[in-house]
mmCIF file of C-alpha atoms in Angstrom:
data_model
loop_
_atom_site.group_PDB
_atom_site.id
_atom_site.type_symbol
_atom_site.label_atom_id
_atom_site.label_comp_id
_atom_site.label_asym_id
_atom_site.label_seq_id
_atom_site.Cartn_x
_atom_site.Cartn_y
_atom_site.Cartn_z
ATOM 1 C CA MET C 687 34.495 -131.723 -107.658
ATOM 2 C CA THR C 688 33.965 -131.556 -104.120
ATOM 3 C CA THR C 689 36.115 -133.807 -102.435
ATOM 4 C CA SER C 690 35.793 -136.517 -99.638
ATOM 5 C CA ASP C 691 37.856 -134.434 -97.191
ATOM 6 C CA ASP C 692 35.913 -131.143 -97.888
ATOM 7 C CA LEU C 693 32.193 -133.172 -97.430
ATOM 8 C CA ALA C 694 33.360 -134.904 -93.821
ATOM 9 C CA LEU C 695 34.254 -131.549 -92.775
ATOM 10 C CA ASN C 696 30.957 -129.889 -94.107
ATOM 11 C CA ARG C 697 28.617 -132.724 -92.413
ATOM 12 C CA ALA C 698 31.071 -132.440 -89.233
ATOM 13 C CA LEU C 699 30.251 -128.608 -89.203
ATOM 14 C CA TRP C 700 27.100 -128.894 -89.778
ATOM 15 C CA THR C 701 26.101 -131.654 -87.425
ATOM 16 C CA SER C 702 27.705 -128.760 -84.873
ATOM 17 C CA VAL C 703 25.580 -126.625 -86.266
ATOM 18 C CA ASN C 704 22.355 -128.687 -85.961
ATOM 19 C CA GLU C 705 23.408 -128.920 -82.263
ATOM 20 C CA GLN C 706 23.902 -125.424 -81.544
ATOM 21 C CA PHE C 707 21.335 -123.580 -83.562
ATOM 22 C CA THR C 708 19.353 -125.380 -86.771
ATOM 23 C CA ASP C 709 17.726 -127.718 -84.655
ATOM 24 C CA GLU C 710 15.630 -125.145 -82.139
ATOM 25 C CA GLU C 711 15.394 -123.177 -85.108
ATOM 26 C CA ALA C 712 13.431 -125.784 -87.616
ATOM 27 C CA VAL C 713 10.173 -125.322 -85.437
ATOM 28 C CA SER C 714 9.691 -122.429 -85.524
ATOM 29 C CA ALA C 715 10.629 -122.312 -89.385
ATOM 30 C CA TRP C 716 8.547 -125.318 -90.300
ATOM 31 C CA ARG C 717 5.571 -123.438 -88.991
ATOM 32 C CA SER C 718 5.407 -120.062 -91.076
ATOM 33 C CA GLU C 719 3.063 -120.022 -93.755
ATOM 34 C CA GLU C 720 5.103 -117.558 -95.935
ATOM 35 C CA ILE C 721 7.796 -118.754 -98.066
ATOM 36 C CA THR C 722 10.715 -116.133 -97.280
ATOM 37 C CA TRP C 723 14.228 -116.304 -98.809
ATOM 38 C CA GLY C 724 17.387 -115.811 -97.015
ATOM 39 C CA LEU C 725 18.860 -114.278 -93.650
ATOM 40 C CA PHE C 726 16.163 -111.377 -93.933
ATOM 41 C CA ARG C 727 13.614 -113.322 -94.727
ATOM 42 C CA VAL C 728 12.322 -111.898 -97.991
ATOM 43 C CA PRO C 729 9.264 -112.993 -98.425
ATOM 44 C CA GLU C 730 8.698 -115.051 -101.750
ATOM 45 C CA ALA C 731 5.001 -112.776 -102.548
ATOM 46 C CA GLU C 732 7.250 -109.759 -103.586
ATOM 47 C CA LEU C 733 9.985 -111.757 -105.837
ATOM 48 C CA GLY C 734 7.751 -114.568 -107.564
ATOM 49 C CA VAL C 735 10.787 -116.742 -108.356
ATOM 50 C CA LEU C 736 8.674 -120.072 -107.556
ATOM 51 C CA GLY C 737 5.667 -119.750 -109.347
ATOM 52 C CA ASP C 738 2.358 -122.067 -108.598
ATOM 53 C CA VAL C 739 3.995 -125.357 -107.665
ATOM 54 C CA ASP C 740 1.336 -126.980 -107.218
ATOM 55 C CA GLY C 741 1.638 -130.953 -108.373
ATOM 56 C CA LEU C 742 4.646 -130.125 -109.548
ATOM 57 C CA ASP C 743 8.258 -132.273 -108.937
ATOM 58 C CA VAL C 744 10.681 -130.833 -106.876
ATOM 59 C CA VAL C 745 13.855 -132.082 -105.178
ATOM 60 C CA GLU C 746 15.701 -129.531 -102.731
ATOM 61 C CA LEU C 747 19.813 -130.058 -102.999
ATOM 62 C CA GLY C 748 20.938 -129.368 -99.253
ATOM 63 C CA CYS C 749 17.823 -129.046 -97.144
ATOM 64 C CA GLY C 750 18.954 -128.663 -94.210
ATOM 65 C CA THR C 751 16.182 -129.080 -91.859
ATOM 66 C CA ALA C 752 14.330 -129.424 -94.599
ATOM 67 C CA TYR C 753 12.141 -125.986 -94.079
ATOM 68 C CA PHE C 754 11.988 -125.257 -97.703
ATOM 69 C CA SER C 755 10.249 -128.299 -98.186
ATOM 70 C CA ALA C 756 7.577 -128.329 -95.859
ATOM 71 C CA TRP C 757 6.655 -125.152 -97.218
ATOM 72 C CA LEU C 758 6.713 -126.289 -100.982
ATOM 73 C CA ALA C 759 5.016 -129.253 -99.708
ATOM 74 C CA ARG C 760 1.956 -127.382 -98.190
ATOM 75 C CA ARG C 761 1.224 -125.666 -101.422
ATOM 76 C CA GLY C 762 1.024 -129.331 -102.976
ATOM 77 C CA ALA C 763 4.392 -129.723 -104.522
ATOM 78 C CA GLN C 764 5.690 -133.536 -104.061
ATOM 79 C CA VAL C 765 9.239 -132.794 -102.751
ATOM 80 C CA VAL C 766 12.301 -134.899 -102.110
ATOM 81 C CA ALA C 767 14.514 -133.053 -99.886
ATOM 82 C CA VAL C 768 18.119 -133.952 -100.137
ATOM 83 C CA ASP C 769 20.890 -133.203 -97.475
ATOM 84 C CA LEU C 770 24.540 -134.742 -96.205
ATOM 85 C CA THR C 771 24.035 -134.466 -92.774
ATOM 86 C CA PRO C 772 22.611 -137.139 -90.922
ATOM 87 C CA ALA C 773 21.790 -134.912 -88.076
ATOM 88 C CA GLN C 774 19.287 -132.366 -89.953
ATOM 89 C CA LEU C 775 17.846 -135.125 -91.546
ATOM 90 C CA GLU C 776 16.947 -136.585 -88.167
ATOM 91 C CA THR C 777 15.645 -133.013 -87.376
ATOM 92 C CA ALA C 778 13.515 -133.211 -90.148
ATOM 93 C CA ARG C 779 11.700 -136.316 -89.704
ATOM 94 C CA ARG C 780 10.622 -134.935 -86.058
ATOM 95 C CA CYS C 781 9.653 -131.998 -87.795
ATOM 96 C CA GLN C 782 7.730 -133.798 -89.915
ATOM 97 C CA GLU C 783 5.458 -135.982 -87.578
ATOM 98 C CA ARG C 784 4.602 -132.542 -85.256
ATOM 99 C CA PHE C 785 3.794 -130.570 -88.026
ATOM 100 C CA GLY C 786 1.792 -133.774 -90.040
ATOM 101 C CA VAL C 787 3.857 -132.844 -93.533
ATOM 102 C CA SER C 788 5.554 -136.091 -94.622
ATOM 103 C CA PHE C 789 7.965 -135.657 -98.370
ATOM 104 C CA ARG C 790 10.683 -138.312 -99.042
ATOM 105 C CA LEU C 791 14.386 -137.346 -97.154
ATOM 106 C CA VAL C 792 17.625 -138.871 -98.691
ATOM 107 C CA GLU C 793 20.950 -138.441 -97.282
ATOM 108 C CA ALA C 794 23.275 -137.712 -100.267
ATOM 109 C CA ASP C 795 25.991 -135.272 -101.748
ATOM 110 C CA ALA C 796 23.813 -133.102 -103.534
ATOM 111 C CA SER C 797 26.749 -133.927 -106.431
ATOM 112 C CA ALA C 798 25.845 -137.582 -106.559
ATOM 113 C CA VAL C 799 21.680 -137.737 -105.985
ATOM 114 C CA PRO C 800 20.484 -141.523 -106.219
ATOM 115 C CA LEU C 801 17.406 -140.346 -107.848
ATOM 116 C CA GLU C 802 16.255 -140.903 -111.728
ATOM 117 C CA SER C 803 17.185 -138.476 -114.548
ATOM 118 C CA THR C 804 14.950 -136.360 -115.544
ATOM 119 C CA GLY C 805 12.456 -136.975 -112.298
ATOM 120 C CA PHE C 806 11.456 -133.443 -111.698
ATOM 121 C CA ASP C 807 9.999 -129.885 -112.468
ATOM 122 C CA LEU C 808 12.088 -127.560 -110.256
ATOM 123 C CA ALA C 809 14.667 -127.831 -108.107
ATOM 124 C CA VAL C 810 15.358 -125.054 -105.525
ATOM 125 C CA SER C 811 18.353 -124.534 -103.218
ATOM 126 C CA GLU C 812 18.082 -121.826 -100.180
ATOM 127 C CA TYR C 813 21.997 -122.068 -98.895
ATOM 128 C CA GLY C 814 22.501 -125.877 -99.276
ATOM 129 C CA ALA C 815 23.878 -126.931 -101.709
ATOM 130 C CA SER C 816 24.777 -123.344 -103.891
ATOM 131 C CA VAL C 817 26.942 -122.785 -101.150
ATOM 132 C CA TRP C 818 28.732 -126.248 -99.726
ATOM 133 C CA CYS C 819 28.977 -127.979 -103.201
ATOM 134 C CA ASP C 820 31.094 -127.568 -105.789
ATOM 135 C CA PRO C 821 29.024 -125.859 -108.151
ATOM 136 C CA VAL C 822 30.638 -127.706 -111.445
ATOM 137 C CA GLY C 823 29.416 -130.871 -109.327
ATOM 138 C CA TRP C 824 26.302 -129.979 -108.227
ATOM 139 C CA LEU C 825 25.172 -128.411 -111.570
ATOM 140 C CA ALA C 826 25.165 -130.483 -113.713
ATOM 141 C CA GLU C 827 23.643 -132.892 -111.243
ATOM 142 C CA ALA C 828 20.573 -130.868 -111.010
ATOM 143 C CA ALA C 829 20.589 -130.590 -114.915
ATOM 144 C CA ARG C 830 20.475 -134.468 -114.736
ATOM 145 C CA LEU C 831 17.710 -134.231 -112.153
ATOM 146 C CA LEU C 832 15.205 -131.434 -114.285
ATOM 147 C CA ARG C 833 13.119 -132.336 -117.655
ATOM 148 C CA PRO C 834 14.089 -130.112 -120.072
ATOM 149 C CA GLY C 835 12.215 -126.542 -119.544
ATOM 150 C CA GLY C 836 12.482 -127.693 -115.342
ATOM 151 C CA ARG C 837 13.910 -124.899 -113.215
ATOM 152 C CA LEU C 838 16.432 -123.930 -111.203
ATOM 153 C CA VAL C 839 15.422 -121.472 -108.440
ATOM 154 C CA PHE C 840 19.082 -120.871 -106.027
ATOM 155 C CA LEU C 841 19.845 -118.327 -103.209
ATOM 156 C CA THR C 842 23.948 -117.996 -102.189
ATOM 157 C CA ASN C 843 25.774 -115.261 -100.589
ATOM 158 C CA SER C 844 25.999 -112.089 -102.961
ATOM 159 C CA VAL C 845 29.417 -111.852 -104.639
ATOM 160 C CA LEU C 846 29.767 -108.539 -102.839
ATOM 161 C CA ALA C 847 29.504 -110.416 -99.608
ATOM 162 C CA THR C 848 32.131 -112.845 -99.819
ATOM 163 C CA LEU C 849 34.673 -109.180 -101.067
ATOM 164 C CA THR C 850 33.707 -107.673 -97.854
ATOM 165 C CA VAL C 851 33.499 -110.738 -94.948
ATOM 166 C CA PRO C 852 36.899 -110.133 -92.734
ATOM 167 C CA ALA C 853 39.061 -113.433 -93.665
ATOM 168 C CA ASP C 854 38.458 -114.258 -90.226
ATOM 169 C CA GLY C 855 35.146 -114.216 -89.565
ATOM 170 C CA GLY C 856 32.549 -111.498 -88.911
ATOM 171 C CA PHE C 857 30.295 -109.450 -90.357
ATOM 172 C CA ALA C 858 30.602 -107.848 -94.152
ATOM 173 C CA GLN C 859 32.391 -104.425 -93.664
ATOM 174 C CA ASP C 860 32.313 -100.933 -96.057
ATOM 175 C CA ARG C 861 35.638 -101.705 -98.141
ATOM 176 C CA LEU C 862 36.866 -104.947 -100.282
ATOM 177 C CA LEU C 863 38.880 -107.046 -98.243
ATOM 178 C CA ARG C 864 39.542 -110.009 -100.692
ATOM 179 C CA ALA C 865 40.449 -110.517 -103.804
ATOM 180 C CA GLN C 866 37.813 -111.699 -106.418
ATOM 181 C CA ARG C 867 40.342 -114.041 -107.511
ATOM 182 C CA GLY C 868 40.286 -117.519 -105.529
ATOM 183 C CA THR C 869 36.643 -117.073 -103.732
ATOM 184 C CA HIS C 870 35.692 -120.216 -105.518
ATOM 185 C CA ARG C 871 36.825 -122.062 -102.939
ATOM 186 C CA VAL C 872 36.741 -120.540 -99.310
ATOM 187 C CA ARG C 873 37.530 -121.957 -96.249
ATOM 188 C CA TRP C 874 36.831 -120.174 -93.178
ATOM 189 C CA PRO C 875 38.741 -119.971 -89.696
ATOM 190 C CA GLY C 876 36.801 -122.631 -87.788
ATOM 191 C CA GLY C 877 34.267 -123.504 -90.548
ATOM 192 C CA GLY C 878 33.725 -125.523 -93.533
ATOM 193 C CA ILE C 879 34.526 -125.414 -97.512
ATOM 194 C CA GLU C 880 32.010 -122.691 -99.369
ATOM 195 C CA TYR C 881 31.826 -121.941 -102.750
ATOM 196 C CA HIS C 882 31.650 -118.592 -104.215
ATOM 197 C CA PRO C 883 31.906 -118.007 -107.996
ATOM 198 C CA SER C 884 32.044 -114.364 -109.059
ATOM 199 C CA HIS C 885 28.863 -113.774 -111.421
ATOM 200 C CA GLY C 886 30.263 -114.266 -114.338
ATOM 201 C CA ASP C 887 31.721 -117.847 -113.710
ATOM 202 C CA TRP C 888 27.888 -118.467 -112.015
ATOM 203 C CA ILE C 889 27.194 -117.833 -115.834
ATOM 204 C CA ARG C 890 29.563 -119.785 -117.826
ATOM 205 C CA LEU C 891 28.954 -123.041 -115.027
ATOM 206 C CA LEU C 892 25.460 -122.267 -115.658
ATOM 207 C CA ARG C 893 25.327 -122.801 -119.488
ATOM 208 C CA ALA C 894 28.210 -125.472 -119.681
ATOM 209 C CA SER C 895 25.512 -127.505 -117.810
ATOM 210 C CA GLY C 896 22.556 -126.641 -119.517
ATOM 211 C CA PHE C 897 20.933 -123.377 -118.577
ATOM 212 C CA ARG C 898 19.856 -120.907 -119.341
ATOM 213 C CA VAL C 899 19.879 -117.638 -116.684
ATOM 214 C CA GLU C 900 16.490 -116.178 -116.333
ATOM 215 C CA ALA C 901 16.927 -114.102 -113.429
ATOM 216 C CA LEU C 902 19.229 -112.307 -110.623
ATOM 217 C CA HIS C 903 17.687 -111.151 -107.924
ATOM 218 C CA GLU C 904 20.103 -109.278 -105.588
ATOM 219 C CA LEU C 905 18.558 -108.913 -102.137
ATOM 220 C CA TYR C 906 18.707 -106.175 -99.721
ATOM 221 C CA ALA C 907 17.362 -106.434 -96.026
ATOM 222 C CA PRO C 908 13.790 -105.252 -96.107
ATOM 223 C CA PRO C 909 12.749 -102.336 -93.394
ATOM 224 C CA GLY C 910 12.255 -103.521 -90.068
ATOM 225 C CA ALA C 911 14.273 -106.547 -91.008
ATOM 226 C CA ASP C 912 16.900 -107.471 -87.689
ATOM 227 C CA THR C 913 20.657 -108.848 -88.001
ATOM 228 C CA PRO C 914 20.186 -112.502 -87.770
ATOM 229 C CA ALA C 915 21.307 -114.043 -84.168
ATOM 230 C CA TYR C 916 23.306 -116.869 -85.396
ATOM 231 C CA TYR C 917 25.081 -116.265 -89.053
ATOM 232 C CA GLU C 918 27.459 -113.694 -89.200
ATOM 233 C CA ILE C 919 27.389 -112.748 -92.570
ATOM 234 C CA ALA C 920 25.607 -108.894 -93.072
ATOM 235 C CA THR C 921 24.114 -106.788 -90.635
ATOM 236 C CA ALA C 922 20.630 -105.842 -91.256
ATOM 237 C CA ASP C 923 22.064 -102.177 -91.912
ATOM 238 C CA TRP C 924 25.022 -103.210 -94.230
ATOM 239 C CA ALA C 925 22.502 -105.031 -96.221
ATOM 240 C CA ARG C 926 19.806 -102.285 -96.872
ATOM 241 C CA SER C 927 22.982 -100.678 -98.443
ATOM 242 C CA TRP C 928 24.404 -103.414 -100.656
ATOM 243 C CA PRO C 929 22.599 -107.050 -101.545
ATOM 244 C CA ALA C 930 23.451 -109.591 -99.359
ATOM 245 C CA GLU C 931 22.498 -112.549 -101.248
ATOM 246 C CA ASP C 932 22.180 -113.092 -105.049
ATOM 247 C CA LEU C 933 18.909 -115.426 -105.824
ATOM 248 C CA TRP C 934 19.340 -117.162 -109.133
ATOM 249 C CA VAL C 935 16.891 -118.418 -111.428
ATOM 250 C CA ALA C 936 17.581 -120.477 -114.743
ATOM 251 C CA VAL C 937 16.118 -122.798 -116.756
ATOM 252 C CA ARG C 938 17.065 -126.483 -118.136
ATOM 253 C CA GLU C 939 17.926 -126.387 -122.059
ATOM 254 C CA ASP C 940 16.985 -129.473 -124.089
ATOM 255 C CA ALA C 941 21.479 -129.955 -124.201
ATOM 256 C CA PRO C 942 24.534 -128.599 -122.348
ATOM 257 C CA GLY C 943 25.544 -125.072 -123.132
ATOM 258 C CA GLY C 944 22.051 -123.430 -124.266
ATOM 259 C CA ALA C 945 22.451 -125.543 -127.694
ATOM 260 C CA PRO C 946 18.988 -126.200 -129.019
#
């Protein structure tokens, strides 16, 4: 489970990131009419992982400035957006007022969400809980929040990107720079605590939490994509050759471990 010290460290990090980048970037993200995924903005229209969200009850776990929730709300979803960092939620509130899009914002750790069980049809996380919370905790919480048959869609760094980013930070390289063992919990210099299970571990953790894996999409940079201006994870050139991100789709079963 994510410790209180880890939560405090990540909250402090994202308070700083919001001041430096995400507060200003939020306006552009909220203004976008298209749903996209990840650093290189892969269009949802090409992936089709969300389906028709009109009328669905949706929870976003680790929403940041809640632009993804805004995209879903505009398409008719009933959204609740959850995040640990007050500064980011304040940015989200300001964007709600500016763009006239209203939905509930909840300050909470994604591993302990103060919402009723089986209240949602869809749970999403784009670089939110999927990176910054221990999956043992937040996957179990996502399963609790979802109705049987509800879907979980989340995006995180690819396993390959995690293994090829230098230990002191920077962009992914063209060689392995760290052992795969030990990446479940990673502390970056000057950064926060991230969680990067292997593909096998993700499958095991998802099943233990009551999910059936439907798909894993490995995302590359589309033609013409630019290297992100703020986040040093992978360049566009690198991500045209290797997947920079993993996009998972899972369905909540009636009982943990996939039992009927």
